[in-house]
Short mmCIF file of C-alpha atoms and ligand atoms in Angstrom, two decimals:
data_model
loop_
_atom_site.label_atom_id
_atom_site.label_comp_id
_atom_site.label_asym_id
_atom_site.label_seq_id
_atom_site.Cartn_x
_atom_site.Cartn_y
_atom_site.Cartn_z
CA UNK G 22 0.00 0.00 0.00
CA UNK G 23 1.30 3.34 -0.84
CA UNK G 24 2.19 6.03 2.15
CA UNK G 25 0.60 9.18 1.89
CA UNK G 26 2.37 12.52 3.51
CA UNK G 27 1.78 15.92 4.45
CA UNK G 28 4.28 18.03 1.51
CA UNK G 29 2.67 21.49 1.73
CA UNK G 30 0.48 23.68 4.35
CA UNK G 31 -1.01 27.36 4.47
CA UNK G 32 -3.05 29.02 6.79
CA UNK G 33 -5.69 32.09 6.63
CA UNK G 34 -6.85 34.01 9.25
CA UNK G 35 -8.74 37.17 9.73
CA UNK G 36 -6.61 40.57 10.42
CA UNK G 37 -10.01 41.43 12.98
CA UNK G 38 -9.15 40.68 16.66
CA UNK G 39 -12.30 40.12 19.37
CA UNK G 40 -10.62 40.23 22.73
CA UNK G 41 -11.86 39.17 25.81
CA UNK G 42 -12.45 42.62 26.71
CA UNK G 43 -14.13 43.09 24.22
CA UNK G 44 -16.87 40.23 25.35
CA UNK G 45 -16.75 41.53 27.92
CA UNK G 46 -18.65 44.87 26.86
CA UNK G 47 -21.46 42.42 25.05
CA UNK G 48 -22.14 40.08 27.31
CA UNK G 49 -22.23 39.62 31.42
CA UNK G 50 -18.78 37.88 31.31
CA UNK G 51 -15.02 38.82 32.18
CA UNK G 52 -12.08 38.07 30.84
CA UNK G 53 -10.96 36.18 34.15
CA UNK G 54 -13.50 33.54 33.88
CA UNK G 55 -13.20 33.19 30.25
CA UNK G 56 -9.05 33.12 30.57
CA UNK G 57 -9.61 30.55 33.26
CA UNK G 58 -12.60 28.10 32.34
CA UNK G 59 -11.20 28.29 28.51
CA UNK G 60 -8.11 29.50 28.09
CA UNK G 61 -8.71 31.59 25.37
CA UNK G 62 -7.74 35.31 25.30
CA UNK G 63 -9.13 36.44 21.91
CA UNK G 64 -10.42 35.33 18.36
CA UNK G 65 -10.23 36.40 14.81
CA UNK G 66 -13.44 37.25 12.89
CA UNK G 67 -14.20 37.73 9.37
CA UNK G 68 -15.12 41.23 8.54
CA UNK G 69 -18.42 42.40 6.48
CA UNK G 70 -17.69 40.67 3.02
CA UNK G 71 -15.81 38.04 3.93
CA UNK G 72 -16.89 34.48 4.19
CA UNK G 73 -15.91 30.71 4.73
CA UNK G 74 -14.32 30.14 0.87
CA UNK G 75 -12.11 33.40 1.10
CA UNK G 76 -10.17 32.11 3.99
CA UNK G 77 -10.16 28.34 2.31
CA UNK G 78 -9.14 29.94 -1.12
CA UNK G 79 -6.07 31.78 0.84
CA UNK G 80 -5.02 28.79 2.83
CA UNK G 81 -5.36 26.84 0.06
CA UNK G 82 -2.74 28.91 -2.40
CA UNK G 83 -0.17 29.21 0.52
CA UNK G 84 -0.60 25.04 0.65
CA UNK G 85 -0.23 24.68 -2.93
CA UNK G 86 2.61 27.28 -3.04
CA UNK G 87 4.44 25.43 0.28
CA UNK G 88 3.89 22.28 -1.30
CA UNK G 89 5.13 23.64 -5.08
CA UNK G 90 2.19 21.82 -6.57
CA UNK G 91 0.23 23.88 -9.37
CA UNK G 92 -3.77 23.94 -8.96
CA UNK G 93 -4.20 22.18 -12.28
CA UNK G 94 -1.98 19.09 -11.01
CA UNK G 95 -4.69 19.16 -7.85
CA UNK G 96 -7.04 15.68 -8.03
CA UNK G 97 -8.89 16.10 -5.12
CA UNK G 98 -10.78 19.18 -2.83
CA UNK G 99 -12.00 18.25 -0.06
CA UNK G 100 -13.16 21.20 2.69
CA UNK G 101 -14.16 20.11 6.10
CA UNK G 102 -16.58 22.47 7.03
CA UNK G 103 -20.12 23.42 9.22
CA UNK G 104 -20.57 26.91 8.03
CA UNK G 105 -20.11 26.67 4.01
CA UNK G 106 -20.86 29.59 1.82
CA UNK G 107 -24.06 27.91 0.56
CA UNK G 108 -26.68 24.80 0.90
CA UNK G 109 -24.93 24.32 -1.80
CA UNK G 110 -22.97 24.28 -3.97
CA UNK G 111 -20.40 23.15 -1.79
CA UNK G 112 -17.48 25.25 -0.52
CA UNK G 113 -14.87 23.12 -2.42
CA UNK G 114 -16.49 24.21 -5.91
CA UNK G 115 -15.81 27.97 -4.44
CA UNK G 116 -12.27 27.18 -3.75
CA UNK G 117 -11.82 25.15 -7.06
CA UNK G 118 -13.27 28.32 -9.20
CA UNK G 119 -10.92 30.74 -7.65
CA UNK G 120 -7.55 28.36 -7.66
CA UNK G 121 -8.68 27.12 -11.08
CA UNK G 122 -8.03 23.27 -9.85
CA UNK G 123 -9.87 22.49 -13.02
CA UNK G 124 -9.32 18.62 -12.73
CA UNK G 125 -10.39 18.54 -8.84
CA UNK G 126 -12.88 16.09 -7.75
CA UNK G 127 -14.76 18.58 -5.04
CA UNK G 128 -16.79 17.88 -2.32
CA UNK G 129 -17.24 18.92 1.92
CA UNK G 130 -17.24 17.30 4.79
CA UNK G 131 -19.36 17.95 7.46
CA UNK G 132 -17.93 16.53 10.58
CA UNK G 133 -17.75 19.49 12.90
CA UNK G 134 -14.56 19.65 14.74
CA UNK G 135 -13.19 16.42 13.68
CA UNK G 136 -13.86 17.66 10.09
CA UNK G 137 -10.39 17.77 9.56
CA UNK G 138 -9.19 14.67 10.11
CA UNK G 139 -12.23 13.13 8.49
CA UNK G 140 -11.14 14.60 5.36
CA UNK G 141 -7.29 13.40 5.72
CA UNK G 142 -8.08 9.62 6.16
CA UNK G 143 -10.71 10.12 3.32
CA UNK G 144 -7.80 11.75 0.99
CA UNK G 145 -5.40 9.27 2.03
CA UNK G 146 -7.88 6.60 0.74
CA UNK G 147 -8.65 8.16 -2.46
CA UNK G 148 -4.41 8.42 -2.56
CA UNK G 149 -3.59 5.05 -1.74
CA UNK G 150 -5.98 2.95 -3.65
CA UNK G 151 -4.70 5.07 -6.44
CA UNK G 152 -7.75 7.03 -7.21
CA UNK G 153 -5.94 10.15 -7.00
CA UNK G 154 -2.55 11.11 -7.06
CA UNK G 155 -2.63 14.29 -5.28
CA UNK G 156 -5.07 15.91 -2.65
CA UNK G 157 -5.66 19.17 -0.60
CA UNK G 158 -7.87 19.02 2.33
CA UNK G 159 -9.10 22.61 3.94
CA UNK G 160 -10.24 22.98 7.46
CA UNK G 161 -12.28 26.16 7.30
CA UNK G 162 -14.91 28.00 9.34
CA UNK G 163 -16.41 31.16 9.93
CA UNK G 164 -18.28 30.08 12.90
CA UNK G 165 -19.21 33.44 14.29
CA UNK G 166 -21.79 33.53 11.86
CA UNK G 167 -23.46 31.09 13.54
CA UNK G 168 -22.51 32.10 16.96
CA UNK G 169 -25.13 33.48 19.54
CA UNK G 170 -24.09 36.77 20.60
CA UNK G 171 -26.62 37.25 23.64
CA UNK G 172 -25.10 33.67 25.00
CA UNK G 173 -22.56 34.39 27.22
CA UNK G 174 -22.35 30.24 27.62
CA UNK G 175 -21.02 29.78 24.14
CA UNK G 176 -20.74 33.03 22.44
CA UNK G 177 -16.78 33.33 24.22
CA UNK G 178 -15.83 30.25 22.90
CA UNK G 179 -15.41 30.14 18.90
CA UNK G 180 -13.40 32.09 16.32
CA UNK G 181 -13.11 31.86 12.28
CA UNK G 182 -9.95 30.58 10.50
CA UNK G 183 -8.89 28.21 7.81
CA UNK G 184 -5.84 25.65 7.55
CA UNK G 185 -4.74 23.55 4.37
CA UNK G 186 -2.65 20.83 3.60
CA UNK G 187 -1.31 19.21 0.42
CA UNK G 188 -1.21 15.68 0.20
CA UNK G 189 0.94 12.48 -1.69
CA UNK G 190 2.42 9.36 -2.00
CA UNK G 191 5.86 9.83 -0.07
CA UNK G 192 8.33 7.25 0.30
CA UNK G 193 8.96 7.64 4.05
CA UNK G 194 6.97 8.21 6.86
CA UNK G 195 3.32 9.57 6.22
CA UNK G 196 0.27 8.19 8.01
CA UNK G 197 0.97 5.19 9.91
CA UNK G 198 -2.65 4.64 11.52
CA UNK G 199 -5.93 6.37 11.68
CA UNK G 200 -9.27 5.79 14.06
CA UNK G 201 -13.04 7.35 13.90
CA UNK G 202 -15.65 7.38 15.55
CA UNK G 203 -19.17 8.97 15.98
CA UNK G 204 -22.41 8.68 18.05
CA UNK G 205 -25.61 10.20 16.73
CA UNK G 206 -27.18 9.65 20.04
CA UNK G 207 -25.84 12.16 21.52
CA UNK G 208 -26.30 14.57 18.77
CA UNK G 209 -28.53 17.35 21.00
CA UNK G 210 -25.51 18.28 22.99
CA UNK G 211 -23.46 20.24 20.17
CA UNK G 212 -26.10 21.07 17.38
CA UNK G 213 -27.69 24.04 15.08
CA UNK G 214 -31.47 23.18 15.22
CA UNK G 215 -32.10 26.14 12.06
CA UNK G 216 -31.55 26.49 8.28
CA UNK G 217 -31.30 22.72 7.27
CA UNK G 218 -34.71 21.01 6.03
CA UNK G 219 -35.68 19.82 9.55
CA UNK G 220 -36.38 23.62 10.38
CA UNK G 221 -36.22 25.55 7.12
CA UNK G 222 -35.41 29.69 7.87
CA UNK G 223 -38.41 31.84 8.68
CA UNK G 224 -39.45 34.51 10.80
CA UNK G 225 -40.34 31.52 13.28
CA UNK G 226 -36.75 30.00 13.03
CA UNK G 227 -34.78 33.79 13.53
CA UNK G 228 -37.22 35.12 16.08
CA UNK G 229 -36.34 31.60 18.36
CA UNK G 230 -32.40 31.90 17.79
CA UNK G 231 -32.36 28.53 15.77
CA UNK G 232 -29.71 29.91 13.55
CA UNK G 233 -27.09 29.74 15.98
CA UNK G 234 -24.92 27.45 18.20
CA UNK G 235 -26.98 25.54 21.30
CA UNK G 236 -24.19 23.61 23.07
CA UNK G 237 -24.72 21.54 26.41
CA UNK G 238 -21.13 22.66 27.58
CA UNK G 239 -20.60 20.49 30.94
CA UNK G 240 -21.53 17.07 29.26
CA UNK G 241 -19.30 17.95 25.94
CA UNK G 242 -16.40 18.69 27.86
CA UNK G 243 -16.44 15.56 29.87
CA UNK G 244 -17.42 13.03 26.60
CA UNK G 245 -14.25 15.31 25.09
CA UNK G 246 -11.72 14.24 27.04
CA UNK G 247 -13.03 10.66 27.34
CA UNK G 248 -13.11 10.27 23.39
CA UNK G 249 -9.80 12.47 22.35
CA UNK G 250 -8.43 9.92 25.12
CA UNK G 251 -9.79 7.32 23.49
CA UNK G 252 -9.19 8.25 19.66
CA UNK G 253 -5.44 8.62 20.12
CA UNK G 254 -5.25 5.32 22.38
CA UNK G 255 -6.99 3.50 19.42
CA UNK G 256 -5.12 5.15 16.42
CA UNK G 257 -2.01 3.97 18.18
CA UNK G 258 -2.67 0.96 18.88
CA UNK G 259 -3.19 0.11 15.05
CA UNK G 260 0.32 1.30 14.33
CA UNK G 261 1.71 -0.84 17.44
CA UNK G 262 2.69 2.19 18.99
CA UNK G 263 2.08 3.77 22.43
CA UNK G 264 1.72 7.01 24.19
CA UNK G 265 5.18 7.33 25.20
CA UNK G 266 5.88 7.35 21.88
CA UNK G 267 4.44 10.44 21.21
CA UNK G 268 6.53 13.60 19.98
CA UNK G 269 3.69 15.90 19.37
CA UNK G 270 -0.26 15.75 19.91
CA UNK G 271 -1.92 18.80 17.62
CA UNK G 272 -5.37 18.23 19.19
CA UNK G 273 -8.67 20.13 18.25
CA UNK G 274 -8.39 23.04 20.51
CA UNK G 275 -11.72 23.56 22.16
CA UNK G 276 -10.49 24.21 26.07
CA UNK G 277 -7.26 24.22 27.57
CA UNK G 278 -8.27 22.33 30.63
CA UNK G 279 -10.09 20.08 28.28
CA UNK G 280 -6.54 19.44 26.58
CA UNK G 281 -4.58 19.39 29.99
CA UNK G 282 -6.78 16.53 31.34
CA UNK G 283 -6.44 14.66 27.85
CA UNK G 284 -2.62 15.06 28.41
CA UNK G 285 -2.47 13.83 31.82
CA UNK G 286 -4.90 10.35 30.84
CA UNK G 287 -2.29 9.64 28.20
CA UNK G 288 0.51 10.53 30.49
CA UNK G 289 1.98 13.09 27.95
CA UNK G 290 3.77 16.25 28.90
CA UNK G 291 2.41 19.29 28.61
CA UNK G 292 5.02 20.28 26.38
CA UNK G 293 4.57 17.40 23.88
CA UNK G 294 1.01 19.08 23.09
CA UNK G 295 0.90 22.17 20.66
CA UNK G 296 -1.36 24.88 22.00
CA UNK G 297 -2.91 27.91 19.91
CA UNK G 298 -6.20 28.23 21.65
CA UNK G 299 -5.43 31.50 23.42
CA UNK G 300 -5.07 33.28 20.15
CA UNK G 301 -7.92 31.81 17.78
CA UNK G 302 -10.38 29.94 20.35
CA UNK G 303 -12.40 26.90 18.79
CA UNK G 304 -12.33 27.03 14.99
CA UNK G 305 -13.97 23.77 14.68
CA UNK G 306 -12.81 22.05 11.64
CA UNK G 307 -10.08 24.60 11.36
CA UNK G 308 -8.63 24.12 14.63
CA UNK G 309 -6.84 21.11 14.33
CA UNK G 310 -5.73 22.23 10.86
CA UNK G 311 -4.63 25.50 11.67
CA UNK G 312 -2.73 24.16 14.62
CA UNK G 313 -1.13 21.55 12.40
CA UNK G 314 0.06 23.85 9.66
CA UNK G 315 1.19 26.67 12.60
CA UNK G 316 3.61 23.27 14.07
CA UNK G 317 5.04 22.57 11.09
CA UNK G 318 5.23 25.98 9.90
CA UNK G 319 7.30 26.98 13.19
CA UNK G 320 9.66 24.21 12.50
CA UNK G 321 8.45 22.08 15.52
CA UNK G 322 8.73 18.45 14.09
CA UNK G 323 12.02 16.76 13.31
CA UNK G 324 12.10 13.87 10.82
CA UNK G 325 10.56 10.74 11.92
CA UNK G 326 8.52 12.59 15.18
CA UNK G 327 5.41 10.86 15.70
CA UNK G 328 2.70 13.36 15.63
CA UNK G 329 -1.22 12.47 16.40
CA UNK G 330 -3.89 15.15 15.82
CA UNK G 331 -6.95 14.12 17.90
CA UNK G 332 -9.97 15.98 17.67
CA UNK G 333 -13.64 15.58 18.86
CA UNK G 334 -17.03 17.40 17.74
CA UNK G 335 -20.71 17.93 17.15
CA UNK G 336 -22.61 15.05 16.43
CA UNK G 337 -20.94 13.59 17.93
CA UNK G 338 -17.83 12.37 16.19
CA UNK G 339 -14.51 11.68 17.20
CA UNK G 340 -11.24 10.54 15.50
CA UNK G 341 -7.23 10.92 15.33
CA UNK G 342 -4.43 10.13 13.25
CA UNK G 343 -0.78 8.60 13.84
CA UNK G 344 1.69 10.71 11.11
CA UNK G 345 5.47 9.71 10.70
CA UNK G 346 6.95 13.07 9.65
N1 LIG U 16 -18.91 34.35 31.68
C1 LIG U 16 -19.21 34.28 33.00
N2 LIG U 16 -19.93 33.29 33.52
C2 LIG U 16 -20.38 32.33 32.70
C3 LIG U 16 -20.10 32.34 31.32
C4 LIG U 16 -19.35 33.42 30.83
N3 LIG U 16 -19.03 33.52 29.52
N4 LIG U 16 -20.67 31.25 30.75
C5 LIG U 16 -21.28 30.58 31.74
N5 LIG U 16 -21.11 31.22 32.91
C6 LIG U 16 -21.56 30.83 34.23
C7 LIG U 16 -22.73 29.86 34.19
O1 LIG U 16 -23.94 30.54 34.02
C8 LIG U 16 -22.59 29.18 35.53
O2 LIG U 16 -23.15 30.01 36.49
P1 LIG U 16 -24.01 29.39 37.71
O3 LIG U 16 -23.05 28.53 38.46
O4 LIG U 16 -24.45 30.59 38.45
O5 LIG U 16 -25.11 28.60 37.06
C9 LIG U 16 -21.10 29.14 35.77
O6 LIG U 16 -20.53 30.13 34.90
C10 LIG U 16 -20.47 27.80 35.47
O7 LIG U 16 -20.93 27.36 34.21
P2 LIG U 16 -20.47 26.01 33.62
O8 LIG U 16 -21.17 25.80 32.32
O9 LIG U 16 -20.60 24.92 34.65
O10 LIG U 16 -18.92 26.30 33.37
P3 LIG U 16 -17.82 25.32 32.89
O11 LIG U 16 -16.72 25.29 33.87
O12 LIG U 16 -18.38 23.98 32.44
O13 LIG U 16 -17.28 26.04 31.59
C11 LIG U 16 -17.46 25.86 29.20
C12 LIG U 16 -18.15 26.26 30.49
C13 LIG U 16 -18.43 26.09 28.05
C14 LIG U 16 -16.23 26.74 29.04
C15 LIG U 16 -17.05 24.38 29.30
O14 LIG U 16 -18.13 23.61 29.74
C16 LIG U 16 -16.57 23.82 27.99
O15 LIG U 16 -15.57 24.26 27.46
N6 LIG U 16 -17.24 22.79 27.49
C17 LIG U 16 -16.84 22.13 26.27
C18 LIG U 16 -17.18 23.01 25.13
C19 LIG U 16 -16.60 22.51 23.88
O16 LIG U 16 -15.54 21.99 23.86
N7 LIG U 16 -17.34 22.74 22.82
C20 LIG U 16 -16.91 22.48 21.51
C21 LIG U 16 -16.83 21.07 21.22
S1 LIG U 16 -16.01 20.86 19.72
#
């Protein structure tokens, strides 16, 4: 079976900074509880105009650029995403138009905060059964379009951003081992009830806030660490590997005590786990991929580190994947 790699990443996020005290003039909240319960500090937000493909179409050339790969050479566009441009068409026919990938098979994911690394073991099949030679998955949200501003429980929490990656057969390293999971039963904890064919938008729909975020925050957080534990545990056992084998966890950043118990159930040091949350907050599918391309961007990994990205999400879902850089 062929190894696929990671050859090229880019990143895009919005110049607009929401601080914490900032928040704190909207909503009854301070910038000491937020700092504390979330560990985030402030969050980049589109400005008026912007929207979910401009950030994927800007991560996406600094990718292809990274990766020296020209759009027409692209097979395969996948964007993991929960707040596309449109219904549809999807936001990977957006980014295909504007990077004229003219040959790129295009579709989105919708996986929520695992998004990401739904659509890298879904590219690495298409690569290694040979379907497709060469594939660039996007992580990219603009979530505080669908963020509740009059709900101080959630409305602290999320931030827009967009990370890509380029990826290939390589002959060393790559992905040794992937593991996903989901549980539709427990789908009313992290949802949007409005817009979607269930609850079409009307007066009805915007008048009763069904266009935004509802999120069941104490019963998330403790499934979170349980199945981000669990993901990584699983992934690396299907490569015969183990947590002390770890160099670097990139983990969907949601909550920095959220992350700090996941680190202490898999016995990892807090140093072995790459943090951005302060500066972006939870980009959902763009989290993990934003903190991904910032690691290898900053020159973190070594050849041959073993690096698991581990995220969880609405829906829920679950997953993470073993990479030998
Ligand atoms: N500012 C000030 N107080 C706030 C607040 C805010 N922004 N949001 C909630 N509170 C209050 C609550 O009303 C509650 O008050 P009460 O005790 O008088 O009822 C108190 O703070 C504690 O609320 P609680 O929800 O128990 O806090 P918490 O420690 O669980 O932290 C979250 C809340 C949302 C930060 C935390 O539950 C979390 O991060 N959950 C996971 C979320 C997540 O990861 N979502 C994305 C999944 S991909």
């Amino acid at each position: 079976m062929k190894k696929v790699g990671i050859t090229g990443t880019g990143i895009s996020i919005p110049k607009n900074i929401l601080t914490n005290k900032d928040l704190e003039k909207m909503v009854d909240t301070s910038d000491e509880w937020i700092t504390t319960r979330s560990g985030i500090k402030e969050r980049h937000i589109i400005e008026k105009g912007q929207y979910t493909s401009i950030l994927a179409t800007e991560a996406s050339r600094k990718a292809l650029n990274s990766a020296k790969l020209k759009p027409e050479d692209l097979d395969l566009l996948i964007v993991a995403t929960i707040t596309p441009d449109m219904r549809f068409p999807s936001t990977a026919c957006f980014v295909q138009r504007e990077i004229k990938a003219n040959k790129a098979i295009c579709f989105d994911i919708s996986a929520a905060c695992a998004g990401f690394i739904y659509a890298l073991v879904c590219a690495e099949q298409f690569i290694k059964t040979g379907f497709v030679k060469n594939a660039l998955i996007i992580g990219a949200e603009t979530l505080t379009t669908i963020t509740d501003w009059q709900d101080r429980g959630t409305c602290v929490l999320f931030g827009d951003g967009a990370g890509a990656c380029v990826l290939k057969e390589v002959d060393s390293g790559g992905v040794l081992s992937s593991y996903l999971g989901g549980d539709g039963s427990l789908s009313d904890l992290l949802y949007m009830p409005g817009g979607g064919s269930k609850f079409p938008a009307s007066k009805e729909t915007v008048e009763k806030r069904m266009h935004f975020i509802k999120m069941e925050g104490n019963e998330v957080f403790k499934l979170a660490v349980r199945l981000m534990v669990d993901s990584a545990n699983k992934a690396l056992e299907k490569c015969n590997l183990k947590c002390s084998d770890i160099d670097w966890l990139i983990p969907h950043q949601a909550n920095i005590r959220i992350l700090k118990a996941v680190a202490k159930r898999l016995e990892l040091s807090e140093d072995k786990i790459f943090f951005n949350i302060a500066k972006y907050g939870n980009m959902s599918a763009a989290s993990t991929a934003v903190a991904l391309c910032e690691a290898v961007e900053s020159g973190k990994f070594k050849k041959d580190d073993i690096v698991v990205l581990d995220a969880f999400g609405g829906g829920l879902v679950w997953g993470a994947t073993v990479i030998k850089w």
